[in-house]
């Protein structure tokens, strides 16, 4: 037995991939999450629920809004707290902006070289400066949106249980519309560029067991309902449905269903489960390139990302055009003792939170299950499957090449490693 | 002129500051011209650490031996080491589990706690090695970080900020959330640098840039006493609020006051 390992690059956080060889065959792919845990769930104990969204946001700089929203909505729904309509729309808009940020970051800086077979994003940009300009433009616009609506690009300060802290002036929000048209055009072009490039990706069909939030009325971002194939269940039943496990080589827990099924969360699952809730122009764009659900190839996650990028930019632009600030009443909400469940679709998939509040009114127990922890088993399985589907082992490709190919599969999941060891 | 060799690495953190670093590096043509990114696994595949670094940016706090060794190695190889963000400057939110039985902490999260290797304590970078600069912020302000990098690559010296956040509020014309709004605000003891984001959003400063470098942690007690007098909360709660991002500044002091980081 021998092994080859490499640091995971162009992903968020610290991990490595390890290939185990027996008699020249790859026996196993392991993903070692060696980033040290931060025990944020422990830190939440003894704190008032009002503090929880802010602390939860420190789990991730890229998807902090998802963490804040999952925590806030858990308490709101459990306590029947109605978030006034315009504040609700504002929070959703911040959430869309986060999805845009995350998608642009992933497509352009993390995944682009894999998509085009180039050595780095910088090389691609040298050859195609217009692509870079378009991307930076979009990136900067999403940054501006986050700053105006949420205070800053990472760890926004404008989300609380019950609503927001401040509604920006109508003029501030209107200032975002100046570049909104260009952002829509850029998002569309970037999405089309991705869709055009998909033919370069490995083309095989595989079985993907998909889980996502669902909503009967909309493309899901926040919902109480979870869909797994034909089954639908309430978010409070999530821990009855999945079980954690731990392996010696990873600081991140991993999950499968109680029946033992390895499943996938993230854009590809959302896309397949809720395609018909996407805006008609988004569906038209996809159809013009010949894409429709179900996507049955993990490399095609990027199709879902491209679709979502365009979708969420359109939603943001609609929000900006119809924004109406309302009066805010800042009051710390009453949270009774009890257990509270919440889930959102973070850019990388289902993000689940559970909090138990005790008689002293403080959190006594917290459990957070991030998307990357749920995807880890699938990442290993699909990496292995990829090597054999592409006949890379049979072709006696170098170990370096094999590990590069494994990295490509892992990047399709856009793993957020820091989150997974929260 | 040869380009400055830059290294960027992260330890325990949320990567928010890493993203602000990416923003700063990519949004300024001058930096791309004068800096060669030698080590930055989040951004590129080929990473070289031989030959040392002119500037090394470290994000995150230290929670295990491996990270401790890595930080020491970075120090040996680098001319300038900068702690970037509140985690690396003060230990960050995760340091609140400090001084609590680590086995209890591990058992709370893991099925097999014995497999997890972490230290009892969470360390800021200056607790492990000598740093040349520390840039607080949870996350850092990308624009001011960009200005700092420009200054460094053009040969400028260090900057010491002794100004409180209150000054930024004044410049922005914010109404004082503390005196007018009767809200708990840490602005008076927190360094300027974020642009007074929270007060601009109608809420008190939460202290994510940590307590000002020239103030001792025990100065927080004076603030807490004053805040309590103003009826903004109980002294112990205010201290607990203050230490959320500043715990590693003076662990002895804070843990004495509130009895460990976890409460």
Short mmCIF file of C-alpha atoms in Angstrom, two decimals, chain A residues 2-247:
data_model
loop_
_atom_site.label_atom_id
_atom_site.label_comp_id
_atom_site.label_asym_id
_atom_site.label_seq_id
_atom_site.Cartn_x
_atom_site.Cartn_y
_atom_site.Cartn_z
CA UNK A 2 1.20 3.51 -0.79
CA UNK A 3 -0.38 6.92 -0.85
CA UNK A 4 -0.19 10.24 -2.61
CA UNK A 5 -1.46 13.40 -1.04
CA UNK A 6 -1.78 17.06 -1.88
CA UNK A 7 -2.97 20.23 -0.26
CA UNK A 8 -6.38 21.30 -1.54
CA UNK A 9 -5.93 24.55 -3.39
CA UNK A 10 -8.47 27.01 -4.74
CA UNK A 11 -10.94 26.05 -2.07
CA UNK A 12 -11.84 27.90 1.10
CA UNK A 13 -9.95 26.58 4.11
CA UNK A 14 -7.43 23.91 4.88
CA UNK A 15 -7.69 20.36 3.71
CA UNK A 16 -5.84 17.82 1.65
CA UNK A 17 -6.72 14.99 -0.68
CA UNK A 18 -5.14 11.59 -0.17
CA UNK A 19 -5.15 8.73 -2.65
CA UNK A 20 -4.50 5.27 -1.30
CA UNK A 21 -2.96 2.81 -3.79
CA UNK A 22 -2.92 -0.94 -3.49
CA UNK A 23 -1.08 -2.83 -6.24
CA UNK A 24 -1.12 0.22 -8.48
CA UNK A 25 -4.90 0.65 -8.20
CA UNK A 26 -6.54 3.53 -6.39
CA UNK A 27 -8.34 1.89 -3.49
CA UNK A 28 -9.63 4.93 -1.75
CA UNK A 29 -9.84 8.70 -1.88
CA UNK A 30 -9.80 10.46 1.46
CA UNK A 31 -10.44 14.10 2.14
CA UNK A 32 -8.49 15.19 5.16
CA UNK A 33 -9.96 18.25 6.76
CA UNK A 34 -7.08 19.22 8.99
CA UNK A 35 -8.23 22.77 9.70
CA UNK A 36 -8.61 23.00 13.46
CA UNK A 37 -12.10 23.25 14.92
CA UNK A 38 -13.34 26.42 16.59
CA UNK A 39 -16.17 25.03 18.76
CA UNK A 40 -18.56 27.87 17.98
CA UNK A 41 -21.51 25.74 19.15
CA UNK A 42 -19.86 25.51 22.56
CA UNK A 43 -19.23 29.24 22.62
CA UNK A 44 -22.93 29.90 22.04
CA UNK A 45 -23.86 28.19 25.27
CA UNK A 46 -24.82 30.60 28.01
CA UNK A 47 -25.62 33.41 25.57
CA UNK A 48 -28.86 35.20 24.88
CA UNK A 49 -30.53 34.29 21.57
CA UNK A 50 -30.09 37.89 20.38
CA UNK A 51 -26.31 37.37 20.37
CA UNK A 52 -26.50 34.13 18.43
CA UNK A 53 -26.82 35.38 14.81
CA UNK A 54 -23.76 37.59 15.26
CA UNK A 55 -21.61 34.81 16.68
CA UNK A 56 -22.91 32.35 14.07
CA UNK A 57 -21.84 34.75 11.34
CA UNK A 58 -18.22 34.29 12.47
CA UNK A 59 -18.37 30.70 11.27
CA UNK A 60 -17.94 31.91 7.71
CA UNK A 61 -16.70 35.07 6.07
CA UNK A 62 -18.03 34.01 2.69
CA UNK A 63 -21.49 32.86 3.71
CA UNK A 64 -22.01 34.74 6.98
CA UNK A 65 -25.44 35.99 5.90
CA UNK A 66 -26.58 32.38 5.57
CA UNK A 67 -25.49 31.73 9.15
CA UNK A 68 -27.21 34.84 10.45
CA UNK A 69 -30.40 34.06 8.55
CA UNK A 70 -30.52 30.43 9.67
CA UNK A 71 -30.16 31.48 13.31
CA UNK A 72 -32.57 34.43 13.14
CA UNK A 73 -35.30 32.53 11.29
CA UNK A 74 -35.02 29.56 13.66
CA UNK A 75 -36.03 31.76 16.60
CA UNK A 76 -38.52 33.82 14.59
CA UNK A 77 -40.44 30.84 13.29
CA UNK A 78 -40.33 29.04 16.59
CA UNK A 79 -41.71 32.07 18.42
CA UNK A 80 -44.11 33.15 15.68
CA UNK A 81 -42.31 36.49 15.27
CA UNK A 82 -43.54 38.21 12.11
CA UNK A 83 -40.79 40.06 10.28
CA UNK A 84 -42.36 43.16 8.70
CA UNK A 85 -42.60 42.74 4.92
CA UNK A 86 -40.05 45.32 3.77
CA UNK A 87 -37.48 44.23 6.32
CA UNK A 88 -38.01 40.67 5.21
CA UNK A 89 -37.42 41.69 1.60
CA UNK A 90 -34.30 43.62 2.60
CA UNK A 91 -32.85 40.61 4.38
CA UNK A 92 -33.61 38.39 1.42
CA UNK A 93 -31.86 40.86 -0.85
CA UNK A 94 -28.75 40.74 1.33
CA UNK A 95 -28.98 36.97 1.07
CA UNK A 96 -29.19 37.12 -2.75
CA UNK A 97 -26.17 39.43 -2.80
CA UNK A 98 -24.27 36.85 -0.77
CA UNK A 99 -25.15 34.14 -3.28
CA UNK A 100 -23.94 36.40 -6.09
CA UNK A 101 -20.68 37.09 -4.28
CA UNK A 102 -20.09 33.45 -3.58
CA UNK A 103 -20.86 32.35 -7.13
CA UNK A 104 -18.66 35.01 -8.72
CA UNK A 105 -15.83 34.15 -6.37
CA UNK A 106 -16.13 30.46 -7.05
CA UNK A 107 -16.58 30.63 -10.81
CA UNK A 108 -13.87 33.19 -11.43
CA UNK A 109 -11.17 32.68 -8.92
CA UNK A 110 -11.55 29.10 -7.81
CA UNK A 111 -12.98 27.16 -10.70
CA UNK A 112 -12.15 28.98 -13.93
CA UNK A 113 -8.82 27.22 -14.54
CA UNK A 114 -10.53 23.82 -14.28
CA UNK A 115 -13.25 24.93 -16.62
CA UNK A 116 -10.83 26.10 -19.29
CA UNK A 117 -7.91 23.80 -18.65
CA UNK A 118 -5.74 26.82 -17.82
CA UNK A 119 -2.96 27.01 -15.21
CA UNK A 120 -4.58 29.85 -13.23
CA UNK A 121 -7.28 32.52 -13.36
CA UNK A 122 -4.60 35.11 -13.92
CA UNK A 123 -3.48 33.36 -17.12
CA UNK A 124 -7.06 33.31 -18.38
CA UNK A 125 -7.52 36.98 -17.61
CA UNK A 126 -4.31 37.86 -19.46
CA UNK A 127 -5.68 36.22 -22.57
CA UNK A 128 -9.16 37.60 -22.14
CA UNK A 129 -9.07 40.93 -20.29
CA UNK A 130 -12.71 41.61 -21.13
CA UNK A 131 -13.73 38.55 -19.11
CA UNK A 132 -11.76 39.86 -16.18
CA UNK A 133 -13.25 43.32 -16.48
CA UNK A 134 -16.75 41.90 -16.57
CA UNK A 135 -16.09 39.72 -13.56
CA UNK A 136 -14.46 42.42 -11.47
CA UNK A 137 -17.30 44.75 -12.35
CA UNK A 138 -19.84 42.23 -11.10
CA UNK A 139 -17.79 41.45 -8.05
CA UNK A 140 -17.52 45.14 -7.14
CA UNK A 141 -21.23 45.71 -7.69
CA UNK A 142 -22.14 42.86 -5.37
CA UNK A 143 -19.69 44.34 -2.88
CA UNK A 144 -21.40 47.70 -3.09
CA UNK A 145 -24.83 46.11 -2.68
CA UNK A 146 -23.73 44.24 0.43
CA UNK A 147 -22.22 47.41 1.89
CA UNK A 148 -25.30 49.52 1.31
CA UNK A 149 -27.78 46.90 2.48
CA UNK A 150 -25.75 45.09 5.11
CA UNK A 151 -22.88 47.37 6.16
CA UNK A 152 -19.99 45.41 4.74
CA UNK A 153 -19.04 42.59 2.39
CA UNK A 154 -18.31 40.00 5.03
CA UNK A 155 -20.07 39.55 8.39
CA UNK A 156 -22.81 42.07 7.66
CA UNK A 157 -24.19 43.98 10.64
CA UNK A 158 -27.80 44.51 9.59
CA UNK A 159 -29.54 41.23 10.47
CA UNK A 160 -31.20 40.59 13.83
CA UNK A 161 -33.94 38.36 15.19
CA UNK A 162 -37.15 40.10 14.11
CA UNK A 163 -35.80 42.05 11.16
CA UNK A 164 -32.98 44.48 10.46
CA UNK A 165 -31.34 47.29 12.44
CA UNK A 166 -31.76 49.97 9.83
CA UNK A 167 -33.47 50.39 6.50
CA UNK A 168 -31.13 52.23 4.15
CA UNK A 169 -32.39 55.53 2.72
CA UNK A 170 -34.27 55.21 -0.53
CA UNK A 171 -31.54 57.28 -2.23
CA UNK A 172 -28.77 54.92 -1.07
CA UNK A 173 -30.58 51.95 -2.53
CA UNK A 174 -31.48 53.86 -5.67
CA UNK A 175 -27.75 54.56 -6.17
CA UNK A 176 -27.33 50.82 -6.71
CA UNK A 177 -29.68 50.87 -9.67
CA UNK A 178 -27.26 53.02 -11.67
CA UNK A 179 -25.06 50.01 -12.33
CA UNK A 180 -27.74 47.36 -11.99
CA UNK A 181 -28.39 47.13 -15.73
CA UNK A 182 -24.71 46.55 -16.35
CA UNK A 183 -24.63 43.96 -13.58
CA UNK A 184 -27.52 42.08 -15.19
CA UNK A 185 -25.78 42.16 -18.56
CA UNK A 186 -22.50 41.03 -17.02
CA UNK A 187 -24.17 38.25 -15.05
CA UNK A 188 -25.92 37.04 -18.16
CA UNK A 189 -22.70 37.14 -20.19
CA UNK A 190 -20.77 35.37 -17.48
CA UNK A 191 -23.45 32.72 -17.14
CA UNK A 192 -23.47 32.24 -20.91
CA UNK A 193 -19.71 32.00 -20.95
CA UNK A 194 -19.92 29.24 -18.34
CA UNK A 195 -22.67 27.40 -20.22
CA UNK A 196 -20.64 27.57 -23.43
CA UNK A 197 -17.63 26.14 -21.67
CA UNK A 198 -19.47 23.20 -20.12
CA UNK A 199 -18.74 20.99 -23.12
CA UNK A 200 -15.12 20.92 -22.00
CA UNK A 201 -16.10 19.21 -18.76
CA UNK A 202 -16.18 15.43 -18.35
CA UNK A 203 -19.43 14.13 -19.71
CA UNK A 204 -20.85 11.11 -17.96
CA UNK A 205 -24.08 10.30 -16.15
CA UNK A 206 -24.00 9.32 -12.53
CA UNK A 207 -26.38 8.68 -9.72
CA UNK A 208 -26.64 11.68 -7.43
CA UNK A 209 -28.96 11.50 -4.42
CA UNK A 210 -30.07 15.08 -3.98
CA UNK A 211 -31.31 16.93 -0.92
CA UNK A 212 -32.40 20.55 -0.76
CA UNK A 213 -34.91 22.81 0.88
CA UNK A 214 -38.13 23.10 -1.04
CA UNK A 215 -40.89 25.52 -1.37
CA UNK A 216 -44.06 25.11 -3.34
CA UNK A 217 -44.04 28.74 -4.40
CA UNK A 218 -40.47 29.80 -4.97
CA UNK A 219 -36.87 28.85 -5.65
CA UNK A 220 -35.86 27.86 -2.12
CA UNK A 221 -33.52 30.00 -0.06
CA UNK A 222 -35.28 29.83 3.31
CA UNK A 223 -37.85 27.18 4.04
CA UNK A 224 -39.03 24.79 6.70
CA UNK A 225 -39.38 21.95 4.28
CA UNK A 226 -36.66 19.58 3.10
CA UNK A 227 -36.88 17.46 -0.05
CA UNK A 228 -35.00 14.24 -0.53
CA UNK A 229 -36.11 12.55 -3.73
CA UNK A 230 -39.78 11.66 -3.25
CA UNK A 231 -39.80 12.49 0.44
CA UNK A 232 -40.61 15.81 2.07
CA UNK A 233 -40.21 16.54 5.76
CA UNK A 234 -40.09 19.41 8.23
CA UNK A 235 -36.71 20.88 9.13
CA UNK A 236 -37.26 19.86 12.78
CA UNK A 237 -36.99 16.22 11.60
CA UNK A 238 -33.61 16.69 9.92
CA UNK A 239 -31.56 15.10 12.70
CA UNK A 240 -33.92 12.12 12.65
CA UNK A 241 -33.21 11.77 8.96
CA UNK A 242 -29.41 12.06 8.88
CA UNK A 243 -26.68 10.77 11.15
CA UNK A 244 -23.19 12.08 11.85
CA UNK A 245 -20.03 10.03 11.73
CA UNK A 246 -16.41 10.74 12.45
CA UNK A 247 -13.24 9.41 10.85
#
